[in-house]
mmCIF file of C-alpha atoms and ligand atoms in Angstrom:
data_model
loop_
_atom_site.group_PDB
_atom_site.id
_atom_site.type_symbol
_atom_site.label_atom_id
_atom_site.label_comp_id
_atom_site.label_asym_id
_atom_site.label_seq_id
_atom_site.Cartn_x
_atom_site.Cartn_y
_atom_site.Cartn_z
ATOM 1 C CA MET A 247 0.416 -0.129 -0.158
ATOM 2 C CA ASP A 248 1.199 3.368 -0.765
ATOM 3 C CA LEU A 249 0.995 6.326 1.550
ATOM 4 C CA TYR A 250 0.038 9.443 1.015
ATOM 5 C CA GLU A 251 3.100 12.155 1.931
ATOM 6 C CA TYR A 252 1.340 13.288 5.116
ATOM 7 C CA GLN A 253 0.762 10.231 5.342
ATOM 8 C CA GLY A 254 4.294 8.876 5.203
ATOM 9 C CA LYS A 255 5.195 12.130 7.504
ATOM 10 C CA GLN A 256 3.367 11.164 10.023
ATOM 11 C CA TYR A 257 4.896 7.061 10.123
ATOM 12 C CA PHE A 258 8.455 8.539 9.765
ATOM 13 C CA ALA A 259 7.340 10.816 12.943
ATOM 14 C CA ARG A 260 7.080 7.900 14.857
ATOM 15 C CA PHE A 261 10.661 7.416 14.126
ATOM 16 C CA GLY A 262 11.768 10.410 15.472
ATOM 17 C CA ILE A 263 12.416 11.390 11.460
ATOM 18 C CA PRO A 264 12.260 15.476 11.603
ATOM 19 C CA THR A 265 9.479 16.593 9.289
ATOM 20 C CA SER A 266 8.505 20.415 9.176
ATOM 21 C CA PRO A 267 4.789 21.087 11.071
ATOM 22 C CA GLY A 268 1.546 21.196 8.990
ATOM 23 C CA GLY A 269 -1.825 19.674 8.871
ATOM 24 C CA VAL A 270 -3.972 18.174 6.306
ATOM 25 C CA ALA A 271 -7.124 20.182 4.561
ATOM 26 C CA SER A 272 -10.232 19.326 2.245
ATOM 27 C CA ASP A 273 -10.999 22.886 1.271
ATOM 28 C CA VAL A 274 -9.521 27.102 1.042
ATOM 29 C CA GLU A 275 -10.841 28.207 4.264
ATOM 30 C CA GLN A 276 -9.520 24.685 6.510
ATOM 31 C CA ALA A 277 -5.725 25.343 4.141
ATOM 32 C CA VAL A 278 -5.658 28.800 6.025
ATOM 33 C CA ALA A 279 -6.998 27.502 9.460
ATOM 34 C CA GLN A 280 -3.867 24.713 9.052
ATOM 35 C CA ALA A 281 -1.551 27.381 7.753
ATOM 36 C CA GLU A 282 -1.998 29.853 10.390
ATOM 37 C CA ALA A 283 -1.178 27.190 12.658
ATOM 38 C CA ALA A 284 2.195 25.970 10.688
ATOM 39 C CA GLY A 285 3.034 29.590 10.616
ATOM 40 C CA TYR A 286 4.476 31.344 7.653
ATOM 41 C CA PRO A 287 5.245 31.231 5.483
ATOM 42 C CA VAL A 288 3.335 27.868 4.090
ATOM 43 C CA VAL A 289 3.894 25.489 1.222
ATOM 44 C CA VAL A 290 0.524 24.055 0.177
ATOM 45 C CA LYS A 291 1.338 20.785 -1.369
ATOM 46 C CA ALA A 292 -1.198 18.350 -3.520
ATOM 47 C CA GLN A 293 -1.655 15.355 -1.957
ATOM 48 C CA VAL A 294 -1.535 12.523 -4.654
ATOM 49 C CA LYS A 295 -0.181 9.294 -4.461
ATOM 50 C CA VAL A 296 2.636 10.058 -7.819
ATOM 51 C CA GLY A 297 5.623 11.712 -8.205
ATOM 52 C CA GLY A 298 6.398 14.953 -10.056
ATOM 53 C CA ARG A 299 4.030 17.021 -8.085
ATOM 54 C CA GLY A 300 6.063 19.972 -7.914
ATOM 55 C CA LYS A 301 7.062 19.926 -11.968
ATOM 56 C CA ALA A 302 3.057 19.521 -12.566
ATOM 57 C CA GLY A 303 2.163 23.019 -10.135
ATOM 58 C CA GLY A 304 0.572 21.127 -7.348
ATOM 59 C CA ILE A 305 3.641 22.177 -4.726
ATOM 60 C CA LYS A 306 2.955 26.414 -4.219
ATOM 61 C CA LEU A 307 4.752 28.504 -1.777
ATOM 62 C CA ALA A 308 2.565 30.374 0.241
ATOM 63 C CA ALA A 309 3.466 34.067 2.366
ATOM 64 C CA ASP A 310 -0.116 34.605 3.884
ATOM 65 C CA ALA A 311 -3.927 33.750 3.661
ATOM 66 C CA ASP A 312 -4.271 35.341 0.513
ATOM 67 C CA GLU A 313 -1.796 33.002 -0.839
ATOM 68 C CA VAL A 314 -3.270 30.363 0.381
ATOM 69 C CA ARG A 315 -6.618 30.933 -0.508
ATOM 70 C CA GLN A 316 -4.956 31.345 -4.210
ATOM 71 C CA HIS A 317 -3.294 28.204 -4.292
ATOM 72 C CA ALA A 318 -4.944 25.652 -2.051
ATOM 73 C CA GLY A 319 -8.100 26.787 -4.686
ATOM 74 C CA ALA A 320 -6.184 26.032 -7.646
ATOM 75 C CA ILE A 321 -4.075 23.087 -6.640
ATOM 76 C CA LEU A 322 -7.671 21.487 -5.274
ATOM 77 C CA GLY A 323 -9.787 19.467 -8.069
ATOM 78 C CA MET A 324 -6.022 19.748 -10.022
ATOM 79 C CA ASP A 325 -5.427 16.140 -12.302
ATOM 80 C CA ILE A 326 -1.730 15.601 -11.835
ATOM 81 C CA LYS A 327 -0.802 12.224 -14.023
ATOM 82 C CA GLY A 328 -4.609 11.308 -13.741
ATOM 83 C CA HIS A 329 -4.518 11.152 -10.010
ATOM 84 C CA THR A 330 -6.940 14.491 -8.542
ATOM 85 C CA VAL A 331 -6.673 16.352 -5.805
ATOM 86 C CA ARG A 332 -8.750 15.730 -2.710
ATOM 87 C CA THR A 333 -6.062 16.655 0.128
ATOM 88 C CA LEU A 334 -3.629 18.972 0.743
ATOM 89 C CA TRP A 335 -1.143 18.792 3.337
ATOM 90 C CA VAL A 336 -0.217 22.531 4.555
ATOM 91 C CA GLU A 337 3.584 22.712 5.939
ATOM 92 C CA HIS A 338 5.991 25.491 7.167
ATOM 93 C CA ALA A 339 8.041 26.217 4.202
ATOM 94 C CA SER A 340 11.884 25.401 5.327
ATOM 95 C CA ASP A 341 14.583 27.601 4.306
ATOM 96 C CA ILE A 342 16.549 25.314 2.230
ATOM 97 C CA ALA A 343 20.337 25.143 2.046
ATOM 98 C CA HIS A 344 21.145 21.758 0.169
ATOM 99 C CA GLU A 345 18.580 19.252 -1.530
ATOM 100 C CA TYR A 346 19.754 15.552 -1.267
ATOM 101 C CA TYR A 347 18.114 12.080 -1.406
ATOM 102 C CA ALA A 348 18.128 8.904 1.090
ATOM 103 C CA SER A 349 15.776 6.173 0.197
ATOM 104 C CA PHE A 350 15.576 2.519 1.668
ATOM 105 C CA THR A 351 14.297 -0.663 -0.643
ATOM 106 C CA LEU A 352 14.844 -4.197 -1.092
ATOM 107 C CA ASP A 353 16.973 -5.270 -3.358
ATOM 108 C CA ARG A 354 15.557 -8.894 -3.936
ATOM 109 C CA SER A 355 18.332 -10.571 -6.177
ATOM 110 C CA ALA A 356 21.362 -9.251 -3.493
ATOM 111 C CA LYS A 357 18.654 -10.752 -0.527
ATOM 112 C CA LYS A 358 19.639 -6.973 1.270
ATOM 113 C CA HIS A 359 18.681 -3.729 1.730
ATOM 114 C CA LEU A 360 19.754 -1.595 -0.310
ATOM 115 C CA CYS A 361 20.267 2.394 0.734
ATOM 116 C CA MET A 362 20.957 4.871 -1.771
ATOM 117 C CA VAL A 363 22.435 8.547 -1.223
ATOM 118 C CA SER A 364 22.889 11.262 -3.348
ATOM 119 C CA ALA A 365 23.470 15.043 -3.414
ATOM 120 C CA LYS A 366 22.012 15.562 -5.897
ATOM 121 C CA GLY A 367 18.367 14.908 -4.161
ATOM 122 C CA GLY A 368 15.639 16.777 -5.243
ATOM 123 C CA VAL A 369 15.221 15.852 -8.832
ATOM 124 C CA ASP A 370 14.176 13.098 -10.368
ATOM 125 C CA ILE A 371 15.962 9.993 -8.410
ATOM 126 C CA GLU A 372 16.216 7.628 -12.087
ATOM 127 C CA GLU A 373 17.235 10.328 -14.268
ATOM 128 C CA VAL A 374 20.332 11.017 -11.481
ATOM 129 C CA ALA A 375 21.136 6.742 -12.203
ATOM 130 C CA ALA A 376 21.328 7.450 -16.149
ATOM 131 C CA THR A 377 22.744 10.858 -16.566
ATOM 132 C CA ASP A 378 25.160 10.156 -13.333
ATOM 133 C CA PRO A 379 25.356 7.131 -11.889
ATOM 134 C CA ALA A 380 28.533 7.645 -9.835
ATOM 135 C CA ALA A 381 26.742 10.655 -7.762
ATOM 136 C CA ILE A 382 24.370 7.897 -6.639
ATOM 137 C CA ALA A 383 26.447 6.110 -2.977
ATOM 138 C CA ARG A 384 24.405 2.722 -1.968
ATOM 139 C CA LEU A 385 25.088 0.341 0.846
ATOM 140 C CA HIS A 386 23.703 -3.205 0.655
ATOM 141 C CA VAL A 387 22.800 -3.797 4.480
ATOM 142 C CA ASP A 388 22.385 -7.021 5.547
ATOM 143 C CA PRO A 389 19.106 -7.617 7.446
ATOM 144 C CA VAL A 390 20.367 -9.705 10.580
ATOM 145 C CA ASP A 391 23.414 -6.212 11.253
ATOM 146 C CA GLY A 392 21.098 -3.895 10.430
ATOM 147 C CA LEU A 393 22.524 -0.192 9.398
ATOM 148 C CA ALA A 394 25.654 0.697 12.052
ATOM 149 C CA LEU A 395 25.193 4.458 13.011
ATOM 150 C CA ASP A 396 29.402 4.130 11.943
ATOM 151 C CA GLN A 397 27.842 2.646 8.015
ATOM 152 C CA ALA A 398 25.164 5.313 7.325
ATOM 153 C CA ARG A 399 28.667 8.120 8.759
ATOM 154 C CA GLN A 400 31.119 6.702 5.701
ATOM 155 C CA LEU A 401 28.175 6.912 3.422
ATOM 156 C CA VAL A 402 26.927 10.313 3.786
ATOM 157 C CA ALA A 403 30.161 11.076 3.423
ATOM 158 C CA GLU A 404 30.895 9.252 0.042
ATOM 159 C CA ALA A 405 27.538 10.506 -1.413
ATOM 160 C CA GLY A 406 29.520 14.039 -0.599
ATOM 161 C CA LEU A 407 26.876 15.814 1.997
ATOM 162 C CA HIS A 408 28.118 18.742 3.021
ATOM 163 C CA GLU A 409 29.628 18.702 6.107
ATOM 164 C CA GLU A 410 27.596 20.646 8.259
ATOM 165 C CA ALA A 411 24.914 17.932 7.109
ATOM 166 C CA ARG A 412 26.881 14.360 7.376
ATOM 167 C CA ALA A 413 26.325 13.819 11.683
ATOM 168 C CA GLU A 414 22.439 14.830 11.533
ATOM 169 C CA ALA A 415 22.090 13.160 8.025
ATOM 170 C CA ALA A 416 23.591 9.734 9.190
ATOM 171 C CA GLU A 417 21.470 9.758 12.229
ATOM 172 C CA LEU A 418 18.113 10.033 9.956
ATOM 173 C CA LEU A 419 19.446 7.541 8.657
ATOM 174 C CA VAL A 420 19.781 4.870 10.634
ATOM 175 C CA ARG A 421 15.823 6.048 12.017
ATOM 176 C CA LEU A 422 14.682 5.569 8.615
ATOM 177 C CA TYR A 423 16.358 2.543 8.770
ATOM 178 C CA THR A 424 14.670 1.431 11.998
ATOM 179 C CA CYS A 425 11.035 2.447 10.194
ATOM 180 C CA TYR A 426 11.679 0.956 7.369
ATOM 181 C CA VAL A 427 12.445 -2.561 9.012
ATOM 182 C CA GLU A 428 9.755 -2.234 12.286
ATOM 183 C CA GLY A 429 7.632 -0.493 9.831
ATOM 184 C CA ASP A 430 7.320 -2.694 7.073
ATOM 185 C CA CYS A 431 7.804 -0.555 4.346
ATOM 186 C CA ASP A 432 9.019 -1.861 0.883
ATOM 187 C CA LEU A 433 9.569 1.602 -0.069
ATOM 188 C CA ALA A 434 10.986 4.415 2.849
ATOM 189 C CA GLU A 435 12.187 7.182 0.649
ATOM 190 C CA ILE A 436 12.957 11.246 1.349
ATOM 191 C CA ASN A 437 13.416 13.759 -2.002
ATOM 192 C CA PRO A 438 14.335 15.975 -0.877
ATOM 193 C CA LEU A 439 16.300 15.620 2.915
ATOM 194 C CA ILE A 440 16.936 18.994 2.835
ATOM 195 C CA LEU A 441 20.024 21.344 5.016
ATOM 196 C CA THR A 442 17.810 24.139 5.574
ATOM 197 C CA THR A 443 20.223 27.683 6.251
ATOM 198 C CA ASP A 444 20.184 27.214 10.154
ATOM 199 C CA GLY A 445 22.164 23.736 9.644
ATOM 200 C CA ARG A 446 18.753 21.210 10.518
ATOM 201 C CA VAL A 447 18.557 18.290 8.506
ATOM 202 C CA HIS A 448 14.846 17.283 7.687
ATOM 203 C CA ALA A 449 12.577 15.063 6.001
ATOM 204 C CA LEU A 450 10.898 17.570 3.509
ATOM 205 C CA ASP A 451 8.788 15.126 1.039
ATOM 206 C CA ALA A 452 8.621 11.721 1.978
ATOM 207 C CA LYS A 453 7.281 8.181 0.120
ATOM 208 C CA VAL A 454 6.468 5.445 1.141
ATOM 209 C CA THR A 455 5.256 1.944 0.162
ATOM 210 C CA LEU A 456 4.024 -0.229 3.403
ATOM 211 C CA ASP A 457 4.496 -4.186 3.079
ATOM 212 C CA ASP A 458 0.770 -4.869 2.709
ATOM 213 C CA ASN A 459 2.125 -9.076 3.842
ATOM 214 C CA ALA A 460 2.940 -7.825 7.156
ATOM 215 C CA ALA A 461 -0.763 -5.664 7.858
ATOM 216 C CA PHE A 462 -1.658 -8.757 10.173
ATOM 217 C CA ARG A 463 0.874 -6.962 12.546
ATOM 218 C CA HIS A 464 0.094 -3.246 12.142
ATOM 219 C CA PRO A 465 -3.565 -3.385 13.071
ATOM 220 C CA GLU A 466 -2.773 0.528 12.992
ATOM 221 C CA TRP A 467 -2.178 0.534 9.122
ATOM 222 C CA GLU A 468 -6.491 -0.219 9.102
ATOM 223 C CA GLU A 469 -7.243 3.183 9.687
ATOM 224 C CA LEU A 470 -4.412 4.503 6.505
ATOM 225 C CA ALA A 471 -6.429 1.724 4.161
ATOM 226 C CA GLY A 472 -9.359 4.034 4.527
ATOM 227 C CA THR A 473 -8.059 7.058 2.317
ATOM 228 C CA GLU A 474 -7.546 4.335 -0.089
ATOM 229 C CA SER A 475 -9.493 4.426 -3.294
ATOM 230 C CA LEU A 476 -10.149 0.478 -3.885
ATOM 231 C CA ASP A 477 -11.464 -1.605 -6.287
ATOM 232 C CA GLU A 478 -15.325 -2.540 -4.602
ATOM 233 C CA ARG A 479 -14.996 -5.632 -5.329
ATOM 234 C CA GLU A 480 -11.513 -6.176 -3.894
ATOM 235 C CA VAL A 481 -12.879 -4.785 -0.405
ATOM 236 C CA LEU A 482 -15.739 -7.204 -0.765
ATOM 237 C CA ALA A 483 -13.105 -10.109 -0.877
ATOM 238 C CA LYS A 484 -10.738 -8.510 1.789
ATOM 239 C CA GLU A 485 -14.174 -8.558 3.777
ATOM 240 C CA LYS A 486 -14.461 -12.091 3.508
ATOM 241 C CA GLY A 487 -11.612 -12.980 3.385
ATOM 242 C CA LEU A 488 -10.839 -14.549 0.040
ATOM 243 C CA ASN A 489 -7.418 -14.143 -2.082
ATOM 244 C CA TYR A 490 -8.865 -12.216 -4.694
ATOM 245 C CA ILE A 491 -7.612 -9.489 -7.221
ATOM 246 C CA GLY A 492 -9.071 -7.404 -9.251
ATOM 247 C CA LEU A 493 -8.524 -7.629 -13.309
ATOM 248 C CA SER A 494 -10.436 -6.161 -16.019
ATOM 249 C CA GLY A 495 -11.592 -9.952 -18.101
ATOM 250 C CA SER A 496 -14.381 -11.322 -18.063
ATOM 251 C CA VAL A 497 -13.848 -14.780 -17.003
ATOM 252 C CA GLY A 498 -14.282 -14.990 -13.756
ATOM 253 C CA ILE A 499 -11.565 -17.497 -12.446
ATOM 254 C CA ILE A 500 -11.323 -20.012 -8.799
ATOM 255 C CA ALA A 501 -9.049 -22.087 -7.984
ATOM 256 C CA ASN A 502 -7.407 -23.645 -5.200
ATOM 257 C CA GLY A 503 -4.337 -22.816 -5.239
ATOM 258 C CA ALA A 504 -1.676 -19.869 -5.954
ATOM 259 C CA GLY A 505 0.034 -21.622 -8.117
ATOM 260 C CA LEU A 506 -3.153 -23.027 -10.036
ATOM 261 C CA ALA A 507 -4.886 -19.524 -10.106
ATOM 262 C CA MET A 508 -2.035 -18.177 -11.586
ATOM 263 C CA SER A 509 -2.268 -21.058 -14.348
ATOM 264 C CA THR A 510 -5.606 -20.487 -14.659
ATOM 265 C CA LEU A 511 -5.288 -17.017 -15.719
ATOM 266 C CA ASP A 512 -2.600 -18.019 -17.966
ATOM 267 C CA VAL A 513 -4.570 -20.955 -19.911
ATOM 268 C CA VAL A 514 -8.024 -18.044 -20.331
ATOM 269 C CA THR A 515 -5.780 -15.473 -22.235
ATOM 270 C CA GLN A 516 -3.868 -18.806 -23.942
ATOM 271 C CA ALA A 517 -7.890 -19.666 -24.970
ATOM 272 C CA GLY A 518 -7.939 -16.548 -26.157
ATOM 273 C CA GLY A 519 -10.324 -14.666 -22.939
ATOM 274 C CA GLN A 520 -9.294 -11.938 -20.457
ATOM 275 C CA ALA A 521 -9.631 -12.874 -16.821
ATOM 276 C CA ALA A 522 -11.668 -10.774 -14.834
ATOM 277 C CA ASN A 523 -9.969 -11.740 -11.680
ATOM 278 C CA PHE A 524 -7.401 -13.765 -9.357
ATOM 279 C CA LEU A 525 -9.358 -16.051 -6.631
ATOM 280 C CA ASP A 526 -7.515 -18.597 -4.946
ATOM 281 C CA ILE A 527 -9.310 -20.084 -2.269
ATOM 282 C CA GLY A 528 -6.714 -22.143 -0.753
ATOM 283 C CA GLY A 529 -6.922 -25.804 -0.299
ATOM 284 C CA GLY A 530 -10.306 -25.935 1.901
ATOM 285 C CA ALA A 531 -12.736 -25.259 -0.464
ATOM 286 C CA ASN A 532 -15.607 -25.955 1.089
ATOM 287 C CA ALA A 533 -19.029 -24.518 0.535
ATOM 288 C CA ASP A 534 -18.581 -21.352 2.751
ATOM 289 C CA VAL A 535 -15.570 -20.316 1.244
ATOM 290 C CA MET A 536 -16.887 -21.610 -2.453
ATOM 291 C CA ALA A 537 -20.185 -19.533 -1.715
ATOM 292 C CA ALA A 538 -18.270 -16.768 -0.798
ATOM 293 C CA ALA A 539 -15.968 -16.631 -3.834
ATOM 294 C CA LEU A 540 -18.567 -17.154 -6.080
ATOM 295 C CA GLU A 541 -20.914 -14.096 -4.964
ATOM 296 C CA VAL A 542 -17.817 -12.038 -5.217
ATOM 297 C CA ILE A 543 -17.076 -12.936 -8.604
ATOM 298 C CA ASN A 544 -21.463 -12.446 -8.839
ATOM 299 C CA THR A 545 -21.277 -8.580 -8.312
ATOM 300 C CA ASP A 546 -18.815 -7.946 -11.037
ATOM 301 C CA GLU A 547 -20.811 -7.179 -13.907
ATOM 302 C CA ALA A 548 -17.987 -7.133 -16.278
ATOM 303 C CA VAL A 549 -18.279 -11.695 -15.884
ATOM 304 C CA ARG A 550 -20.266 -13.156 -18.545
ATOM 305 C CA ALA A 551 -18.910 -16.931 -17.531
ATOM 306 C CA ILE A 552 -17.340 -18.021 -14.523
ATOM 307 C CA PHE A 553 -14.596 -20.641 -14.828
ATOM 308 C CA VAL A 554 -13.642 -22.880 -11.537
ATOM 309 C CA ASN A 555 -10.715 -25.580 -11.521
ATOM 310 C CA ILE A 556 -10.226 -27.705 -8.549
ATOM 311 C CA PHE A 557 -7.326 -29.839 -8.328
ATOM 312 C CA GLY A 558 -7.770 -32.514 -5.713
ATOM 313 C CA GLY A 559 -4.950 -32.917 -3.687
ATOM 314 C CA ILE A 560 -5.495 -33.549 0.830
ATOM 315 C CA THR A 561 -8.785 -31.922 -0.544
ATOM 316 C CA ARG A 562 -10.613 -34.760 -2.240
ATOM 317 C CA CYS A 563 -12.879 -33.685 -4.900
ATOM 318 C CA ASP A 564 -15.643 -35.309 -3.725
ATOM 319 C CA GLU A 565 -16.047 -32.658 -1.073
ATOM 320 C CA VAL A 566 -15.104 -30.267 -3.222
ATOM 321 C CA ALA A 567 -18.349 -31.026 -5.409
ATOM 322 C CA LYS A 568 -20.322 -31.022 -2.654
ATOM 323 C CA GLY A 569 -19.302 -27.891 -1.502
ATOM 324 C CA ILE A 570 -20.280 -26.235 -5.332
ATOM 325 C CA VAL A 571 -24.142 -27.921 -4.795
ATOM 326 C CA GLU A 572 -24.099 -26.491 -1.533
ATOM 327 C CA ALA A 573 -23.215 -22.850 -2.426
ATOM 328 C CA LEU A 574 -24.910 -23.099 -5.893
ATOM 329 C CA GLY A 575 -28.206 -23.281 -3.868
ATOM 330 C CA ARG A 576 -26.770 -20.174 -1.783
ATOM 331 C CA VAL A 577 -26.223 -17.906 -4.685
ATOM 332 C CA ALA A 578 -28.265 -16.858 -7.622
ATOM 333 C CA LEU A 579 -25.320 -16.590 -10.039
ATOM 334 C CA ARG A 580 -25.769 -13.920 -13.385
ATOM 335 C CA SER A 581 -23.144 -15.522 -15.598
ATOM 336 C CA PRO A 582 -22.505 -19.852 -16.305
ATOM 337 C CA ILE A 583 -20.380 -21.884 -14.445
ATOM 338 C CA VAL A 584 -17.399 -23.957 -16.215
ATOM 339 C CA LEU A 585 -16.397 -26.925 -13.899
ATOM 340 C CA ARG A 586 -12.737 -28.620 -14.173
ATOM 341 C CA LEU A 587 -11.697 -31.093 -11.275
ATOM 342 C CA ASP A 588 -9.289 -33.227 -11.540
ATOM 343 C CA GLY A 589 -7.341 -35.217 -8.312
ATOM 344 C CA THR A 590 -8.367 -37.257 -6.032
ATOM 345 C CA ASN A 591 -11.804 -38.681 -5.859
ATOM 346 C CA ALA A 592 -12.292 -36.959 -9.058
ATOM 347 C CA PRO A 593 -14.955 -39.534 -10.533
ATOM 348 C CA GLN A 594 -16.776 -39.172 -7.104
ATOM 349 C CA GLY A 595 -17.106 -35.840 -7.664
ATOM 350 C CA ARG A 596 -18.229 -35.517 -11.003
ATOM 351 C CA ASP A 597 -20.747 -38.179 -9.512
ATOM 352 C CA ILE A 598 -22.277 -35.739 -7.439
ATOM 353 C CA LEU A 599 -21.633 -32.780 -9.456
ATOM 354 C CA ALA A 600 -23.646 -34.976 -12.156
ATOM 355 C CA ASP A 601 -27.090 -34.143 -11.491
ATOM 356 C CA HIS A 602 -27.009 -30.331 -11.456
ATOM 357 C CA VAL A 603 -25.372 -30.520 -14.871
ATOM 358 C CA SER A 604 -27.488 -27.991 -16.615
ATOM 359 C CA GLU A 605 -26.326 -25.186 -19.413
ATOM 360 C CA ARG A 606 -25.610 -23.129 -16.321
ATOM 361 C CA LEU A 607 -22.959 -25.841 -15.165
ATOM 362 C CA VAL A 608 -20.984 -27.121 -17.575
ATOM 363 C CA VAL A 609 -18.248 -29.970 -16.373
ATOM 364 C CA GLU A 610 -14.844 -30.112 -19.019
ATOM 365 C CA GLU A 611 -12.317 -32.834 -18.308
ATOM 366 C CA THR A 612 -9.311 -30.791 -19.131
ATOM 367 C CA MET A 613 -8.073 -27.473 -17.490
ATOM 368 C CA LEU A 614 -7.756 -26.375 -21.124
ATOM 369 C CA GLY A 615 -10.785 -27.394 -22.667
ATOM 370 C CA ALA A 616 -12.187 -25.509 -19.715
ATOM 371 C CA ALA A 617 -10.488 -22.570 -20.246
ATOM 372 C CA ARG A 618 -11.682 -22.646 -23.988
ATOM 373 C CA ARG A 619 -15.571 -23.063 -22.607
ATOM 374 C CA ALA A 620 -15.485 -20.801 -20.543
ATOM 375 C CA VAL A 621 -14.441 -17.796 -23.140
ATOM 376 C CA GLU A 622 -16.819 -19.010 -25.621
ATOM 377 C CA LEU A 623 -19.670 -18.213 -22.989
ATOM 378 C CA ALA A 624 -18.132 -15.651 -21.680
ATOM 379 C CA GLY A 625 -18.447 -14.092 -25.604
ATOM 380 C CA GLY A 626 -15.182 -15.091 -27.236
ATOM 381 C CA ASN A 627 -12.030 -12.507 -27.097
ATOM 382 C CA ARG A 628 -13.485 -8.878 -25.386
HETATM 383 P P1 GDP B 72 7.830 16.138 -5.398
HETATM 384 O O1 GDP B 72 7.491 17.443 -6.593
HETATM 385 O O2 GDP B 72 6.540 15.429 -6.195
HETATM 386 O O3 GDP B 72 8.199 15.522 -5.283
HETATM 387 O O4 GDP B 72 7.663 17.073 -3.891
HETATM 388 P P2 GDP B 72 8.523 17.578 -3.378
HETATM 389 O O5 GDP B 72 7.754 17.468 -2.198
HETATM 390 O O6 GDP B 72 9.300 16.206 -2.484
HETATM 391 O O7 GDP B 72 8.358 18.978 -3.841
HETATM 392 C C1 GDP B 72 9.099 19.068 -4.892
HETATM 393 C C2 GDP B 72 10.222 21.091 -4.644
HETATM 394 O O8 GDP B 72 9.266 21.953 -3.824
HETATM 395 C C3 GDP B 72 11.646 20.248 -3.655
HETATM 396 O O9 GDP B 72 12.137 19.678 -4.427
HETATM 397 C C4 GDP B 72 11.090 22.065 -3.058
HETATM 398 O O10 GDP B 72 12.594 22.634 -4.028
HETATM 399 C C5 GDP B 72 10.537 22.482 -2.478
HETATM 400 N N1 GDP B 72 9.777 22.280 -1.591
HETATM 401 C C6 GDP B 72 8.735 21.816 -0.897
HETATM 402 N N2 GDP B 72 8.737 21.848 0.107
HETATM 403 C C7 GDP B 72 9.383 23.390 0.561
HETATM 404 C C8 GDP B 72 9.311 24.599 1.361
HETATM 405 O O11 GDP B 72 9.712 23.882 2.456
HETATM 406 N N3 GDP B 72 10.527 25.754 0.790
HETATM 407 C C9 GDP B 72 11.187 26.003 -0.006
HETATM 408 N N4 GDP B 72 11.725 26.550 -0.333
HETATM 409 N N5 GDP B 72 10.890 24.732 -0.889
HETATM 410 C C10 GDP B 72 9.829 23.806 -1.088
HETATM 411 MN MN1 MN B 73 9.810 14.678 -3.786
#
């Protein structure tokens, strides 16, 4: 989950990373009130989950209430790279001496965390990486050892940060590392990290991506997720505890096991169709789970056919068949189902289903055959 800048800054604050005082506003008068509280001059900042807001005109300095009104009015409702601005962050403006860059991400190939620091901040880091790669100092951090203050000191020196910024920047890096690890981030990026004219180092921007797989140990993330514009289908699936990802095709998919669900997407594509979703109902596949899965897919108006792809391993196909029959009795489906049932006790499973087979419930022997049938029922390639 990506955070807005203001949420990222609040997250940073928990780990002692300095930011400017400020507040959130969703209309012009709120923006003025936040500006009064933060103290003039202020910066009025568009809150959208995309970079380059400055260049797009979404970041403006304001010296007084009139200027806040003017800028807040212009920025609210603005479109930045397809994102409409609904929220502003208004903070006390900083006097910038220098702009730097600092981030932590995971380097999967190295199996380590990667810290990047540059004295060339405030600009697109991808551009720096492309045009002047030597300007970015990199350090791989072993997750077992963590980041020591000495290493951080060396790194900021290597990156060429100004002498007077180094001590505070190194400390800030260690805190950012703690935020990244203990806060379960996939990305914690500060661009620009600034040295103020009075010699302080702090975060002027925040780009934080939380690792959704760690949500179970962060009940406080619920609040952050509330502000995210989610796919309605995904919201419903989450309520029902399903492993669901919405896609844009017309063939709804239910499979038991993530690997099988992925190959089901592939085989639907191979058959010339497009999947409406990814949905892994796991090993159990009992009536409750099956009914919940069908309900979620049923709410998707783009779905024209549902492909249920079950491979019985430890889960026996006769149990799954009973589950499907029961679920069908509970959910009034808009679309026909194509079922492929294979593996342990598959013949018994098909026997159970035999009485229910109709043009609304088609049973196919093979995965590819079932995919072709589902695509056909969904109206072919669209
Ligand atoms: P981004 O364009 O989406 O990355 O937004 P940032 O928050 O990084 O802001 C872009 C630029 O606006 C920064 O690089 C600064 O140059 C400028 N800026 C942001 N906040 C302030 C501030 O408090 N004072 C001054 N002088 N400039 C600021
Ligand atoms: Mn930035």
